Each structure stands twice: as C-alpha cells, then as structure tokens.
Short mmCIF file of C-alpha atoms in Angstrom, two decimals:
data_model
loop_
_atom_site.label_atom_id
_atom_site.label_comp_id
_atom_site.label_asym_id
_atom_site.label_seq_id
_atom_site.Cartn_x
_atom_site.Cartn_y
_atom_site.Cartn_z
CA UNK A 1372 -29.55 -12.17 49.27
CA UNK A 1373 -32.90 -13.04 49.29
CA UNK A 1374 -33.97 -10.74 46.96
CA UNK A 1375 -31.06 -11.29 44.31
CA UNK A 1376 -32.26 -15.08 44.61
CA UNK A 1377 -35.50 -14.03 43.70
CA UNK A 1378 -34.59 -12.70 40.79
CA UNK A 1379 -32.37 -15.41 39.36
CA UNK A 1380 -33.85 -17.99 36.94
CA UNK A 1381 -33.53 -21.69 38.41
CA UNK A 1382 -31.43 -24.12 36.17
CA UNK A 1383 -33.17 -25.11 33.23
CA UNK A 1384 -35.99 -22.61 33.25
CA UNK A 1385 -35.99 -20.05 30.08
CA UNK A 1386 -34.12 -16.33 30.61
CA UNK A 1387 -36.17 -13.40 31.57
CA UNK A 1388 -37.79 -11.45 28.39
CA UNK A 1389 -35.48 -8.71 29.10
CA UNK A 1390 -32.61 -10.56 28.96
CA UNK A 1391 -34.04 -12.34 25.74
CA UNK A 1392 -35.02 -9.46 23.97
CA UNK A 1393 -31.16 -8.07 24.70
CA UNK A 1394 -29.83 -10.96 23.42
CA UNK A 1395 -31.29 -10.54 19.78
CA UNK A 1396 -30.75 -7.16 19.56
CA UNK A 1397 -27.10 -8.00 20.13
CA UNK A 1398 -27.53 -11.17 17.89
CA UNK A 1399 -29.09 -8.47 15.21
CA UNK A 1400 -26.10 -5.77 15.67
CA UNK A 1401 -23.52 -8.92 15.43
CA UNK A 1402 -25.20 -9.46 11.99
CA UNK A 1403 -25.78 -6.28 10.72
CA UNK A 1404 -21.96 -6.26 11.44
CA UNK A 1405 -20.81 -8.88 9.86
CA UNK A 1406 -22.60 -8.10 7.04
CA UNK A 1407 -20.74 -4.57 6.51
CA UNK A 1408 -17.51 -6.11 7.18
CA UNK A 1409 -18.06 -8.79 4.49
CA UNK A 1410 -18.55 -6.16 2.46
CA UNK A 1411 -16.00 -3.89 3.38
CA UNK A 1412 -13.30 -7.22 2.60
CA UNK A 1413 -15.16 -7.85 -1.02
CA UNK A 1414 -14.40 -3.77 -1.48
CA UNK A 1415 -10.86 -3.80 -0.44
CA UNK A 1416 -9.75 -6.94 -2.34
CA UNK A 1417 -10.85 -5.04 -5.32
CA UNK A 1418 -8.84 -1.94 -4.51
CA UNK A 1419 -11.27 1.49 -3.67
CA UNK A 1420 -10.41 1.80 -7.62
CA UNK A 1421 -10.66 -1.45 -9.42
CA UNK A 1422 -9.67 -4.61 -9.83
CA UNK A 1423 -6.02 -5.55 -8.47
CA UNK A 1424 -5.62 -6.36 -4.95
CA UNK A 1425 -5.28 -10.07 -4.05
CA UNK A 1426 -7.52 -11.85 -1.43
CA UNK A 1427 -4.59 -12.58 0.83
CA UNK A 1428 -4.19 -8.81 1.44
CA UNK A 1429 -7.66 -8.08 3.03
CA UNK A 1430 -7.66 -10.92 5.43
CA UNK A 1431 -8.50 -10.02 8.79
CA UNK A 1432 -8.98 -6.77 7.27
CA UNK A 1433 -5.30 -5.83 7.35
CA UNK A 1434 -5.12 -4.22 3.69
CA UNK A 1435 -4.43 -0.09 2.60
CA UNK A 1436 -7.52 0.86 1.03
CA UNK A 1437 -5.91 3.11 -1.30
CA UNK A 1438 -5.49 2.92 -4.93
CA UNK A 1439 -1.85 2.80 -6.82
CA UNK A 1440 -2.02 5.86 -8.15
CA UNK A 1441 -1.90 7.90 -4.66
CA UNK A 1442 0.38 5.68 -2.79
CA UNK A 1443 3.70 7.88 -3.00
CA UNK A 1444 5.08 11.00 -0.90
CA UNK A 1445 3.58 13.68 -2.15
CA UNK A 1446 6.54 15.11 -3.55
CA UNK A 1447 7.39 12.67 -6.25
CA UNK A 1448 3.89 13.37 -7.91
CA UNK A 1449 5.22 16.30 -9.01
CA UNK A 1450 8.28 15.21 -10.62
CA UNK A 1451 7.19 14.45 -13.95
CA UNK A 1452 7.27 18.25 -14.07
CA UNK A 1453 10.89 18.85 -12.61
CA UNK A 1454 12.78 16.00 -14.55
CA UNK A 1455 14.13 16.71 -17.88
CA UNK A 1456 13.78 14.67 -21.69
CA UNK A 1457 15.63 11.58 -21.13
CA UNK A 1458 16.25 7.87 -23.80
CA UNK A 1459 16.56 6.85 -19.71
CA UNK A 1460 16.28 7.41 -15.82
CA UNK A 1461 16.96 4.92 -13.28
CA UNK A 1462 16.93 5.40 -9.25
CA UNK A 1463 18.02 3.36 -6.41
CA UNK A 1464 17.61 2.55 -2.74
CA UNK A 1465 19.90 1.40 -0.25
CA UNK A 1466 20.39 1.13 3.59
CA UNK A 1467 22.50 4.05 4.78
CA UNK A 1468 23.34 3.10 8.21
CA UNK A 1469 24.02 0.23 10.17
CA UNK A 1470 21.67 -0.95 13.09
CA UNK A 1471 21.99 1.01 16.59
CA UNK A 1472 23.51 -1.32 18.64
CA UNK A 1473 25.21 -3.82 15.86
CA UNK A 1474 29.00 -3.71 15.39
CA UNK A 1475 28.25 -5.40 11.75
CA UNK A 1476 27.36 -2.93 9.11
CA UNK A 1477 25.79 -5.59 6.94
CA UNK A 1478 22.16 -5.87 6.51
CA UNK A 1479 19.66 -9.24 5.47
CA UNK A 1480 17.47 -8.12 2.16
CA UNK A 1481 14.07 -9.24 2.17
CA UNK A 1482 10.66 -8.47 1.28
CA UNK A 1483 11.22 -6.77 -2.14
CA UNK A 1484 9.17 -9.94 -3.73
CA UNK A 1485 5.61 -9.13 -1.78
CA UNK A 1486 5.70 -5.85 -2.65
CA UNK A 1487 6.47 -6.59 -6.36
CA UNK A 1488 4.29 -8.76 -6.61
CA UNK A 1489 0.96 -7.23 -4.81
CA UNK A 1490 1.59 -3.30 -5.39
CA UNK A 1491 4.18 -3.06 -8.13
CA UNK A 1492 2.95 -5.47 -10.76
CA UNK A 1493 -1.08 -4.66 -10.13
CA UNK A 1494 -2.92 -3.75 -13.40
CA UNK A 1495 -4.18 -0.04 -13.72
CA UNK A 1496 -7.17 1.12 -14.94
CA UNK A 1497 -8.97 4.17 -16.05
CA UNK A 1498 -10.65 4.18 -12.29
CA UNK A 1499 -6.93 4.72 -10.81
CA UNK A 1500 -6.33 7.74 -12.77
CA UNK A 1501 -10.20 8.80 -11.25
CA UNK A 1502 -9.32 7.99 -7.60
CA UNK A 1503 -5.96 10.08 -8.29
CA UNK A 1504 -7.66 12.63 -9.89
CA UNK A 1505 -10.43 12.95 -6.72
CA UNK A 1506 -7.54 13.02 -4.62
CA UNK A 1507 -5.11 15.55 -5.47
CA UNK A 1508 -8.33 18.05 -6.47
CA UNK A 1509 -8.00 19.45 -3.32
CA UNK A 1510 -4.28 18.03 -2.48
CA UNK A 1511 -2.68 21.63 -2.04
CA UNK A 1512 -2.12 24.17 -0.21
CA UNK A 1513 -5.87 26.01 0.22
CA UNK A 1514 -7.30 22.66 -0.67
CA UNK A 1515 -6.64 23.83 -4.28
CA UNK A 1516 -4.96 21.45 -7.30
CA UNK A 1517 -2.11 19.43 -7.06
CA UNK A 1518 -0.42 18.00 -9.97
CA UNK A 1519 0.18 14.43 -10.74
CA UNK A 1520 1.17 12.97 -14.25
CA UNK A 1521 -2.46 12.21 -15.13
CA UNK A 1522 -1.51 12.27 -19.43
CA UNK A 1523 1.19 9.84 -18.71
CA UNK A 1524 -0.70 7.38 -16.26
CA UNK A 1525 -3.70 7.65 -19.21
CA UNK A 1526 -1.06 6.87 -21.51
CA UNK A 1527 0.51 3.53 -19.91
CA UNK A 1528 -2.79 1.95 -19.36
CA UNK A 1529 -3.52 2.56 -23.32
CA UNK A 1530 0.29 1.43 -24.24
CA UNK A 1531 1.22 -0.76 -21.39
CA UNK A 1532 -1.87 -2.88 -20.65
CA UNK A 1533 -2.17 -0.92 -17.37
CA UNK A 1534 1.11 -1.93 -16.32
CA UNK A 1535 3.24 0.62 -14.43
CA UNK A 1536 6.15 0.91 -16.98
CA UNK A 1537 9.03 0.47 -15.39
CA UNK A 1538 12.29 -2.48 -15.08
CA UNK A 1539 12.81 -3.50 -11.48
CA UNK A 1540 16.16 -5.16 -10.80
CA UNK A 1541 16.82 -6.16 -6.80
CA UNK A 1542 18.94 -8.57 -4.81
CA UNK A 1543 17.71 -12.05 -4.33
CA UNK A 1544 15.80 -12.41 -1.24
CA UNK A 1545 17.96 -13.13 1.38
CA UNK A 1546 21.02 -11.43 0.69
CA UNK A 1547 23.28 -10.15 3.14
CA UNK A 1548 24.66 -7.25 1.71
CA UNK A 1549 26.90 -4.01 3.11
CA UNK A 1550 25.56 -0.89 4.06
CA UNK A 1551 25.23 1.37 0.64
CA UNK A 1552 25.01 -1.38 -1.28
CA UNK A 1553 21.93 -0.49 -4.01
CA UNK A 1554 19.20 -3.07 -3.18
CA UNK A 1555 16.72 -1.99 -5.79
CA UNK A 1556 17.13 -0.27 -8.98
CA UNK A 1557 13.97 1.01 -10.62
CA UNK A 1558 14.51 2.11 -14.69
CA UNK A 1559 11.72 3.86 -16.57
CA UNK A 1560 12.90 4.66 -20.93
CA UNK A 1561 11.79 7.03 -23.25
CA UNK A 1562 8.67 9.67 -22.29
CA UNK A 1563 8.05 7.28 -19.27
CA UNK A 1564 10.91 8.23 -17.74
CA UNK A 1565 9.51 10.80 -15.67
CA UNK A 1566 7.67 8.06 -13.91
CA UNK A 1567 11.36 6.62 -12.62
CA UNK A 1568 10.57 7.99 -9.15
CA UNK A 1569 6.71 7.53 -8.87
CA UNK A 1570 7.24 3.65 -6.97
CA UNK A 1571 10.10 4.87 -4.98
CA UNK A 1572 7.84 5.33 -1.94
CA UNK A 1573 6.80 1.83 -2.23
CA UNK A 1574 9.28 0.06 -2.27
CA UNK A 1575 10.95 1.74 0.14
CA UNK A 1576 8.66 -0.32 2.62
CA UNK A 1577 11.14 -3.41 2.30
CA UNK A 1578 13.14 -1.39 4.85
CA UNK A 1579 10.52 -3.34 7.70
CA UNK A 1580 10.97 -6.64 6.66
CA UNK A 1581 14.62 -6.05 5.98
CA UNK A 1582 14.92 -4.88 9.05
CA UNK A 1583 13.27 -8.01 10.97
CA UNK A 1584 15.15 -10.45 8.86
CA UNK A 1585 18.63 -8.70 10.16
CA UNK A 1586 17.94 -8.43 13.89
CA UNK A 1587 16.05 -11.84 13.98
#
C-alpha cells in the first residue's frame, strides 16, 4: 500500500531510529549474555566446588554442575552407617536383561573409560566435603539432616591426596560380554571400605553408552 511504502526506507538510506535504537538494545542483551554464559562455562569447568572438571565437559554448556560428593542415590550416603568393620568390600554391576526385541542376550561394554576418567579419578578437596555438607543440611525428611560420611571423605583428601579411595577393575572397552556377566568391580580396604558403594551410582551411567554401542 501506499502507506506501508511510505514507511519503508529506500535501498541504501540508514534504518529508522526506532529500529536503530532496537537493534542495540538487542546488540546490548546479546552481550550482557554472552558475558554470563562465559562465565557460567569458566564456573562449571571448575566444578560448583573446586577444581576438577575438564574443559571438554562444559562445552556447549552440556556439563552437571554438581560436585562429587553429592552425585549418588541418596541411599548409598547412608551406608557408611549400615555396613559393618571389614580388611575389604567390593561391589559389582552387570546387565540383567537382554534388549526388548533382541534374540541375543549378549551386550557391547563401553563407556566405563569417560566416566573414570572425568568423575571417578577427579581430585577432592575440602570445598567438596562443603558443597556436601550444604546439601544434605536440609536433605531429609522436614528439610532436617541427612547423613553422609563427612569424617571419612575429610579423611581421604588428608590420606589419599583427594583421591576417592577405591580399585576399579572393568572389561576392556568394547567387549561383548553375556548378560550377568560383572562389568565393573569397585573394591574399597580397610576403614574405607564403607565407601565401596558411594561411586556405584556413577558408574552405573555406562548402561547409556553400553546400550548405544549394542543396538548400533
């Protein structure tokens, strides 16, 4: 319409100050954006307690912003308390069931490495025991106390250089293996053996990529 041509800019002249003045606010909220996620990435390759997360984990922002010493069922904090004096505990996983669908009952292993390597092997620090401490404050029932093995985390990162103290044994990567078949054996000695449990959780989490590398 006539009108509507009216109000359109010919080629080549400069945009209407509205328009202008909307196109730096947005160029302003685009910064102040980028800005906070730039941030956000520096915070989460450090972990929301310390140190310990690699780079690789953060990029495109695809991380857990949650320190070590929370990332378990909620459950297996508490077993420090249940399990008894032991020289040694040791605890397993294994696939129970073969795929819907699949007349196989094998399974393809893989995955165990990554999370050895960027959960299970990350140095703790005083600020772990902090963040788990903060957490489970309010953990319970009535958002009252729930108990973790605080002494004994505090005592590993004194003994153990911060490292969780456990043995990890798995299958290679890649291994086809029958249903039941143990695919990772975690082994804690001594007073740390109430810890045997504690990583379960996490490791558990090869199921996905075990799972893609046998229907792939």
């Amino acid at each position: 319409s006539k009108e509507m041509a009216a109000t359109m800019a010919a080629p080549g002249t400069a945009p209407m100050p509205e328009i202008s003045e909307q196109n730096e606010a947005l160029k302003r909220e685009n910064a102040q954006l980028c800005a906070q996620i730039k941030a956000l990435s520096q915070r989460l390759a450090q972990g929301s307690a310390g140190v310990g997360y690699p780079l690789e984990l953060v990029a495109g922002l695809r991380t857990l912003e949650c320190p070590m010493s929370v990332m378990t069922d909620s459950y297996k904090g508490t077993h420090f308390q249940m399990y008894p004096a032991c020289k040694s505990m040791s605890a397993y996983g294994e696939f129970r069931e073969k795929f819907t669908g699949m007349d196989d009952n094998r399974f393809v292993f893989y995955g165990i490495r990554y999370y050895i390597e960027n959960f299970v092997a990350r140095k703790w620090t005083k600020s772990d025991v902090d963040a788990a401490e903060a957490f489970y404050r309010t953990h319970n029932a009535g958002y009252t106390p729930f108990p973790f093995p605080r002494d004994l985390f505090h005592k590993f990162i004194a003994e153990n250089d911060g490292y969780f103290p456990v043995v990890v044994e798995a299958l290679p990567e890649g291994t086809v293996a029958y249903v039941h078949t143990p695919c990772f054996i975690i082994t804690a000695e001594g007073e740390y053996s109430r810890l045997c449990t504690f990583l379960e959780t996490i490791l558990t989490m090869v199921w996905y990529p075990s799972c893609v590398a046998t229907l792939s």
